[in-house]
XYZ file of C-alpha atoms in Angstrom:
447
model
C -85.394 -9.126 -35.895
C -85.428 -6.253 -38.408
C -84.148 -2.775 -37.411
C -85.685 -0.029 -39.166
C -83.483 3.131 -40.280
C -85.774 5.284 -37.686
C -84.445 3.254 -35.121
C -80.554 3.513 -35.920
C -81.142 7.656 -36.536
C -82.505 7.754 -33.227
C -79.427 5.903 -31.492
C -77.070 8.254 -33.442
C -78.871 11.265 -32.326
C -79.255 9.734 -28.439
C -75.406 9.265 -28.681
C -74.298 12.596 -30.062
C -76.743 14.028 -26.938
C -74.927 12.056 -24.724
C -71.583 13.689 -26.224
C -72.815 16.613 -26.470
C -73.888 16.809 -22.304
C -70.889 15.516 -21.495
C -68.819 18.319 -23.212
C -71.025 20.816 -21.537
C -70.652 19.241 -17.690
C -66.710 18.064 -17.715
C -63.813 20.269 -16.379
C -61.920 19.742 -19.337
C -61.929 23.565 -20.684
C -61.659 23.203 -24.072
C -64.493 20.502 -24.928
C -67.331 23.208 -24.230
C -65.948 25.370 -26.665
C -65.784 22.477 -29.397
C -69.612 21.287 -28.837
C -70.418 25.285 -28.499
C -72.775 25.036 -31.545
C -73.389 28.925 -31.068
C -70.043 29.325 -32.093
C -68.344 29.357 -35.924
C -67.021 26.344 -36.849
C -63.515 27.626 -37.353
C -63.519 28.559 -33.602
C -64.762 25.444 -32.346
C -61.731 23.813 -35.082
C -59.070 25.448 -33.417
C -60.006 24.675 -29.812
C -60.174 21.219 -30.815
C -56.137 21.616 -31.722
C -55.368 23.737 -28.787
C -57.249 20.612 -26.982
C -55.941 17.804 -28.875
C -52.159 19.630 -28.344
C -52.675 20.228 -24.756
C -53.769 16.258 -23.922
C -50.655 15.111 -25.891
C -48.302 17.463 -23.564
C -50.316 15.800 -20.653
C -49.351 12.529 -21.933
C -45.722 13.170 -22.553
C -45.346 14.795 -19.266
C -47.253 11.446 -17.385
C -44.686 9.381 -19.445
C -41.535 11.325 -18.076
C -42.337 11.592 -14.791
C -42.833 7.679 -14.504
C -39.330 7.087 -16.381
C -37.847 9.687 -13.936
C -39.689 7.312 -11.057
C -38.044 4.029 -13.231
C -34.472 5.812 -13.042
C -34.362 5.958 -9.358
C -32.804 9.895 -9.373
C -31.616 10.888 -5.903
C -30.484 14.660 -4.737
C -28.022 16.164 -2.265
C -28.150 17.955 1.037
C -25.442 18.878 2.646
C -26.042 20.054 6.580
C -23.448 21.648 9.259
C -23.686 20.674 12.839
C -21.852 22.556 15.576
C -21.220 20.701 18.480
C -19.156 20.555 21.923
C -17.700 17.128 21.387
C -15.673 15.232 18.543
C -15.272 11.335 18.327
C -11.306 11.253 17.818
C -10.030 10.215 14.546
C -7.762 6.834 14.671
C -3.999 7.921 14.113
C -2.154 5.371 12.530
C 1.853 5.535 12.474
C 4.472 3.584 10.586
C 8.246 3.849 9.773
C 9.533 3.913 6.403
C 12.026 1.257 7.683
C 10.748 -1.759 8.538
C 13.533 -3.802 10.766
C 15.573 -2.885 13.201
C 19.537 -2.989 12.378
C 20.627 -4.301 15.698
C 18.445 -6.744 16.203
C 19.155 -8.852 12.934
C 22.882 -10.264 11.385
C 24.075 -9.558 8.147
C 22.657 -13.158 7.101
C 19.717 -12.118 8.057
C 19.612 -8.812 6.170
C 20.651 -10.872 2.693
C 17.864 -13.867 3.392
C 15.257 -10.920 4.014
C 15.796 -8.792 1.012
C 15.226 -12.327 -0.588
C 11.683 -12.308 0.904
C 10.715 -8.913 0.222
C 11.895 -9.171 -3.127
C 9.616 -11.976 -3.591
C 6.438 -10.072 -2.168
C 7.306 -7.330 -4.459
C 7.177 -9.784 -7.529
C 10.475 -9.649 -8.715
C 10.861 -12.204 -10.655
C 14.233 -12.644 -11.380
C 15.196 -14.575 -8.135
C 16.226 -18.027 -9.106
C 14.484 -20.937 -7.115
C 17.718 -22.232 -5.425
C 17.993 -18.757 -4.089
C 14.156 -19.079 -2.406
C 14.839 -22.580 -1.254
C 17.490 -21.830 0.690
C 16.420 -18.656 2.297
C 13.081 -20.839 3.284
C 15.938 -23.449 4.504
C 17.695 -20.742 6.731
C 14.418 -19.502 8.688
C 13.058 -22.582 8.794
C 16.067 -23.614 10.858
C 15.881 -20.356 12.375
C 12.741 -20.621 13.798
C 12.107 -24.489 13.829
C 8.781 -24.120 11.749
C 6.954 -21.817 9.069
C 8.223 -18.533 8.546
C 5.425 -16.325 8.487
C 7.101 -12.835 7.820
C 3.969 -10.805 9.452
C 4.917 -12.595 12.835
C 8.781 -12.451 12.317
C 8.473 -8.540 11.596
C 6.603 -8.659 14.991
C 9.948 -9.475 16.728
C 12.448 -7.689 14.158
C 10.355 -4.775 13.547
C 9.283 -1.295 14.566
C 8.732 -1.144 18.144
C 5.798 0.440 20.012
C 8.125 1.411 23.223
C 11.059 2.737 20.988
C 8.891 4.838 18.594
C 6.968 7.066 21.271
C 9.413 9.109 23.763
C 6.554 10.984 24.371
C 2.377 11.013 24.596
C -0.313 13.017 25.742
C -3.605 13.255 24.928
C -5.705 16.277 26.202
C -2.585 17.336 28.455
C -2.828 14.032 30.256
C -0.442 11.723 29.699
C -0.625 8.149 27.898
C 2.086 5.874 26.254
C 3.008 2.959 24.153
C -0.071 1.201 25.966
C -2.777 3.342 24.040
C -1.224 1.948 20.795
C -2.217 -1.469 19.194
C -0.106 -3.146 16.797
C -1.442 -3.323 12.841
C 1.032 -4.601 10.328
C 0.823 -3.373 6.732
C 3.423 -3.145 3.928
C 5.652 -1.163 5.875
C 5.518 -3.540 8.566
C 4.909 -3.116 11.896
C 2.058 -0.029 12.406
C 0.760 1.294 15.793
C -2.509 3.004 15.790
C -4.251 5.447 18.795
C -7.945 5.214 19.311
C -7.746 2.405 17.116
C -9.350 -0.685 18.597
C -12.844 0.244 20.341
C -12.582 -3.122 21.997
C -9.324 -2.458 24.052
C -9.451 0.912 24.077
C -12.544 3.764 25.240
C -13.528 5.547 21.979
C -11.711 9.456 23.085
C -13.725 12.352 22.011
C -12.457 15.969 21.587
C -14.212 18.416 24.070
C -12.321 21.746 22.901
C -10.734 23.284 19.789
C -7.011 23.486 19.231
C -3.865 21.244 19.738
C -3.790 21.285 23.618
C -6.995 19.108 23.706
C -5.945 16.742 20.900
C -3.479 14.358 20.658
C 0.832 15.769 21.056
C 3.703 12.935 20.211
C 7.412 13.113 20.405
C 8.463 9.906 18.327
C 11.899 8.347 17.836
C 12.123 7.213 14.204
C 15.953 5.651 14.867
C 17.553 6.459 11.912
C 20.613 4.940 13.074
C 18.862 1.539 12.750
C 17.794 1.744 9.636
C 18.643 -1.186 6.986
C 19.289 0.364 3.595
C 19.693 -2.834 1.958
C 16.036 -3.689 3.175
C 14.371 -0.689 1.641
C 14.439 -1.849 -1.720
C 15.579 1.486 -3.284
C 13.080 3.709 -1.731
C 15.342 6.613 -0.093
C 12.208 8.442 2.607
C 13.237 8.495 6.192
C 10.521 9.498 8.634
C 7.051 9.251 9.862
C 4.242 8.103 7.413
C 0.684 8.854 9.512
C -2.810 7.922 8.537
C -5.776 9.814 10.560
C -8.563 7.931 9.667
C -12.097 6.592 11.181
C -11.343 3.758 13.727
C -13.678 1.552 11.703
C -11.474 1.856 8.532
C -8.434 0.526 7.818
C -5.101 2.611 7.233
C -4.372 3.691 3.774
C -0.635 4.173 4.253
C -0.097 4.384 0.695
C -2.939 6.197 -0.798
C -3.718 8.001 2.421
C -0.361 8.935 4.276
C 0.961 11.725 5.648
C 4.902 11.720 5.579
C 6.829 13.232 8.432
C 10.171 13.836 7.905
C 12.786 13.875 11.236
C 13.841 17.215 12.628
C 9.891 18.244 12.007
C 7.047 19.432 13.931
C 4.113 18.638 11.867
C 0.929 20.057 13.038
C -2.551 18.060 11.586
C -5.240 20.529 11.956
C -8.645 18.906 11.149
C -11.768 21.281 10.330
C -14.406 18.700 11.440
C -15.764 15.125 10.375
C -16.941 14.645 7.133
C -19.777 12.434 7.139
C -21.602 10.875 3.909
C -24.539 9.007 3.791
C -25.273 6.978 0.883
C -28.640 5.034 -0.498
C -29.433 1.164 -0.852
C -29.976 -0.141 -4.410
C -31.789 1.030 -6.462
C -31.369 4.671 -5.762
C -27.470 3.946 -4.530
C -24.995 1.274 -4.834
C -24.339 1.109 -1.556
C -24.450 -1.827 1.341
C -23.412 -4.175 3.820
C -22.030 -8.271 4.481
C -20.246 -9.718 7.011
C -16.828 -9.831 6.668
C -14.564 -13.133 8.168
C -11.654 -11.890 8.963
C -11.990 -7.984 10.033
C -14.233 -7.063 12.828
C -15.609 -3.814 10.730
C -17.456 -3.607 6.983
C -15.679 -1.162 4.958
C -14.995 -1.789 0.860
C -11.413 -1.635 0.960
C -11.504 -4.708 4.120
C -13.711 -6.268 1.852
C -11.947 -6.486 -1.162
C -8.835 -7.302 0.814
C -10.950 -10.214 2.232
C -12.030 -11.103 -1.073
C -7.848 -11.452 -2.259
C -7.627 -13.366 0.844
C -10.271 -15.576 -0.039
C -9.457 -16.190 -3.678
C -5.487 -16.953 -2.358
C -6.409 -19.605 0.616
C -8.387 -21.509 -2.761
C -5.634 -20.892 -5.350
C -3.008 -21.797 -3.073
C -3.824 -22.924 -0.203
C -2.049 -20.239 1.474
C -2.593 -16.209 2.590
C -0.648 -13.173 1.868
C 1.758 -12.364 5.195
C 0.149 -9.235 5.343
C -3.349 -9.822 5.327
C -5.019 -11.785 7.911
C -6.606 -15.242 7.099
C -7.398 -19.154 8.420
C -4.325 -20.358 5.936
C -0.953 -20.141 6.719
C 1.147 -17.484 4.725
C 2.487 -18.274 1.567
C 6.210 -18.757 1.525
C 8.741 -16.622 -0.815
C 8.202 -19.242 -3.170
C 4.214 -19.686 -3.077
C 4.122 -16.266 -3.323
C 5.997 -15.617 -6.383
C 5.566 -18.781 -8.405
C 1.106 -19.078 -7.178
C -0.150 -16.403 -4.813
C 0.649 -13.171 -7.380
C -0.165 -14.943 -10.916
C -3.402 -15.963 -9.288
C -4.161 -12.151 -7.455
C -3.180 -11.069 -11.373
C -5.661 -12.775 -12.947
C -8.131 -12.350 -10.339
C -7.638 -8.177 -11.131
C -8.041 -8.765 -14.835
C -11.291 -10.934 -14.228
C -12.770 -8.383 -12.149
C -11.552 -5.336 -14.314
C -12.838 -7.035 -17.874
C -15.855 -7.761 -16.187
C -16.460 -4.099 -15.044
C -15.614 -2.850 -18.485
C -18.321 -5.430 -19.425
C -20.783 -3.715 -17.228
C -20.026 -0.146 -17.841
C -17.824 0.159 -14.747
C -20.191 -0.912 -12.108
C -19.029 -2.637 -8.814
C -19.164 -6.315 -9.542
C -16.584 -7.241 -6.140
C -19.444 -8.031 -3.897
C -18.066 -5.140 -2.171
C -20.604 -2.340 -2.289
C -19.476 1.126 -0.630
C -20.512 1.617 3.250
C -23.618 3.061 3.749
C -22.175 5.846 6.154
C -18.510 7.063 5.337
C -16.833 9.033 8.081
C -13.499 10.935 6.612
C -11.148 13.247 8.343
C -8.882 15.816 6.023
C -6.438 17.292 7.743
C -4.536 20.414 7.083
C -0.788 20.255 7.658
C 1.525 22.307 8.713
C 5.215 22.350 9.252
C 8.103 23.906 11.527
C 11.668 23.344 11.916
C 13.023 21.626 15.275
C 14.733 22.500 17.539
C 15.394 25.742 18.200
C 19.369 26.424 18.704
C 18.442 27.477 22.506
C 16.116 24.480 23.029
C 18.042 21.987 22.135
C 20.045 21.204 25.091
C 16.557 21.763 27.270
C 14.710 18.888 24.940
C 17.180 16.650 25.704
C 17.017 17.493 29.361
C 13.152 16.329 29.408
C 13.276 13.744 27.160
C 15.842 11.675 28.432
C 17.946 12.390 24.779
C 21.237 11.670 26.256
C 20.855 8.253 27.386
C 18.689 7.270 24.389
C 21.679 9.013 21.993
C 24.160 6.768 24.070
C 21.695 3.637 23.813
C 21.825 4.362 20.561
C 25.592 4.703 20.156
C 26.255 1.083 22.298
C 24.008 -1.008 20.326
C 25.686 -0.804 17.435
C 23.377 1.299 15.434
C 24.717 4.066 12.722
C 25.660 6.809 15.127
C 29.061 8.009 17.269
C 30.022 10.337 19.807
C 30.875 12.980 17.113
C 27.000 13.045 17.107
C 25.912 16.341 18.792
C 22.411 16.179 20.832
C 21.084 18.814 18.704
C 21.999 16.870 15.403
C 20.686 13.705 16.989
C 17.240 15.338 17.504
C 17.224 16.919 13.877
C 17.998 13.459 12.555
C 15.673 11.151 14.500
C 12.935 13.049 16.112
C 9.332 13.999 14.899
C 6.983 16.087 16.977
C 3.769 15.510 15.946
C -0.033 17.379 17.049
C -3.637 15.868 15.733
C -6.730 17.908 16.621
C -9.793 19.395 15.642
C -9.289 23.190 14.776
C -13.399 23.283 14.657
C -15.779 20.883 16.424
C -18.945 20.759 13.856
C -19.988 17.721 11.117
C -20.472 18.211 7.473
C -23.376 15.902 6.262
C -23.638 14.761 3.121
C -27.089 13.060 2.728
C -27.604 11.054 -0.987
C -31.531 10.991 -0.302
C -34.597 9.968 -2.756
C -34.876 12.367 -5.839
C -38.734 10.797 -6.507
C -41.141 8.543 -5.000
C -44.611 6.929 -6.116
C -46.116 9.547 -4.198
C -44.642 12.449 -5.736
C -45.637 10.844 -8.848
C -49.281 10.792 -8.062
């Protein structure tokens, strides 16, 4: 079928009409002005830039707002609640000597600093030396020496430690503590446990409704050759969220005796974060601790990687395997943790630093900062009256009868400037501080 030249000029001109109306009925501003045929043509060329320049901006600014969507961005808010009532902090305390003096002999002390050598990786203690201290306790206790057990006998003691308790001016005692053991041995932590213990809440401001302690850090027990050079005598005291473990070493507070150390805590800092992909943060189900937090899991994840290397567990960290001798742990359990840390490190540097532990960050951190404060005790006319109420005189002749490092020339005064730590934990302001990691963008803002 032929198509005459009539017929294609009247298509063109039907399809520049149909251009033409819609320039003159469509929002966009600027195509009237370029079909405007009652206008110059230099006019109608420069709206057509101005238009043309205007839909590329459009464009651009489409394209960045769906890459800002693609990046995940979040933002920060930060709120302040007051309130009547504060969820006590966990107090954690440990003493920078591990075992007791008295209740160990000399053999003892030399077979020890064997093993605690050996957990600090020093590796310059021949084999025959291990062997035989894992000869001497294993006639010692007729089976495997587990040193996280042993401590339990040998170590810092609950009913020894605290002279004194009271929490809200009501009294409480050695029973309010559970036992945690960490690297300086036995611990004992207060609102601790939520499953042996009510959760305590703080109903007023200030150090009479907060938690006071009078603790006995017996320096005269102390074993020297057992503290492997490090000279601190004292109190070392977490305050941290009952759902976290104790940081002792990152985290610590250190008390020395003849102190009264008051930890005044402005309120509970709370942050909140977000799930991949706006956050990194998460959850899993840990084996052997009862609550998620990273640290617990990574420690789980050492445990883990130990109990498959060696078919053993570090002493201090809980776990289904039995804990790795002096010699497991020097000659298996630390080359294997080592290169289990340079695995995980080269693979982070890999990944630009991103968590690859399986252990995300909690989704809700709860922190408490204290503020602390010292003062010199005891006052040269309250000496005597101390050791009136607290019994000092029969503990300093205890002290002096079972063989510890301590005489009669030992005044009462002396004894309480050398041994004793006062110690107050409380809320100087009930309120939270929020942090909130929320959603910077959303498909909806995008639209």
């Amino acid at each position: 079928m032929n198509t005459s030249p009539n017929d294609s000029d009247e298509t063109s001109l039907a399809s520049f009409d149909l251009e033409e109306h819609f320039a003159n009925v469509t929002s966009c501003h600027g195509m009237i002005h370029i079909f405007d045929h009652k206008t110059s043509f230099i006019r109608r060329y420069i709206w057509g830039i101005a238009t043309f320049v205007a839909f590329t901006a459009c464009i651009i600014g489409c394209i960045q707002l769906l890459q800002n969507l693609l990046s995940h961005p979040t933002n920060i808010s930060v709120k302040i609640h007051h309130t009547n009532k504060m969820l006590f902090p966990a107090v954690t305390l440990c003493n920078f000597n591990q075992i007791s003096r008295t209740l160990i002999s000399h053999k003892d002390i030399r077979h020890l600093n064997t093993v605690l050598s050996a957990y600090n990786h020093d590796h310059t203690i021949s084999k025959s030396v291990l062997k035989d201290t894992e000869d001497y306790f294993k006639s010692k206790i007729h089976g495997h020496f587990d040193f996280s057990q042993y401590n339990k006998e040998i170590g810092l003691q609950k009913e020894d430690l605290i002279l004194s308790c009271t929490w809200n001016g009501q009294k409480c005692g050695p029973k309010n503590f559970t036992r945690t053991f960490t690297s300086y041995g036995n611990c004992y932590t207060f609102n601790g446990d939520s499953s042996k213990h009510t959760l305590l809440e703080q109903h007023g401001r200030g150090a009479a409704h907060g938690l006071s302690l009078i603790l006995n850090i017996e320096q005269y027990k102390y074993t020297p050759e057992l503290m492997l050079g490090a000279p601190n005598v004292g109190i070392r005291c977490s305050i941290h969220y009952y759902k976290s473990l104790p940081r002792m070493e990152s985290q610590g507070i250190a008390i020395p005796p003849g102190a009264h150390a008051y930890a005044a805590i402005p309120g509970t800092e709370i942050t909140n974060y977000q799930k991949k992909p706006w956050g990194q943060c998460g959850y899993k189900k840990l084996k052997y601790y009862k609550y998620y937090s990273m640290s617990a899991c990574l420690l789980e994840d050492e445990t883990l990687h130990a109990e498959s290397a060696c078919h053993c567990r570090d002493p201090r960290l809980p776990g289904k395997e039995k804990a790795c001798s002096p010699t497991q742990m020097l000659e298996c359990l630390i080359p294997a943790m080592c290169k289990y840390d340079d695995n995980i490190k080269k693979a982070r540097y890999r990944e630009q630093g991103r968590n690859l532990s399986n252990c995300p960050e909690v989704c809700e951190r709860v922190e408490y900062v204290p503020q602390v404060s010292y003062a010199k005790i005891p006052a040269k006319i309250m000496a005597e009256e101390i050791a009136i109420k607290y019994d000092l005189h029969n503990v300093r002749q205890q002290a002096i009868s079972g063989g510890g490092l301590i005489d009669n020339s030992t005044s009462v005064k002396q004894f309480i400037r050398d041994n004793l730590v006062f110690l107050d934990v409380f809320f100087k302001n009930l309120y939270n501080t929020t942090t909130t990691q929320g959603r910077g963008s959303s498909f909806s803002q995008l639209l």
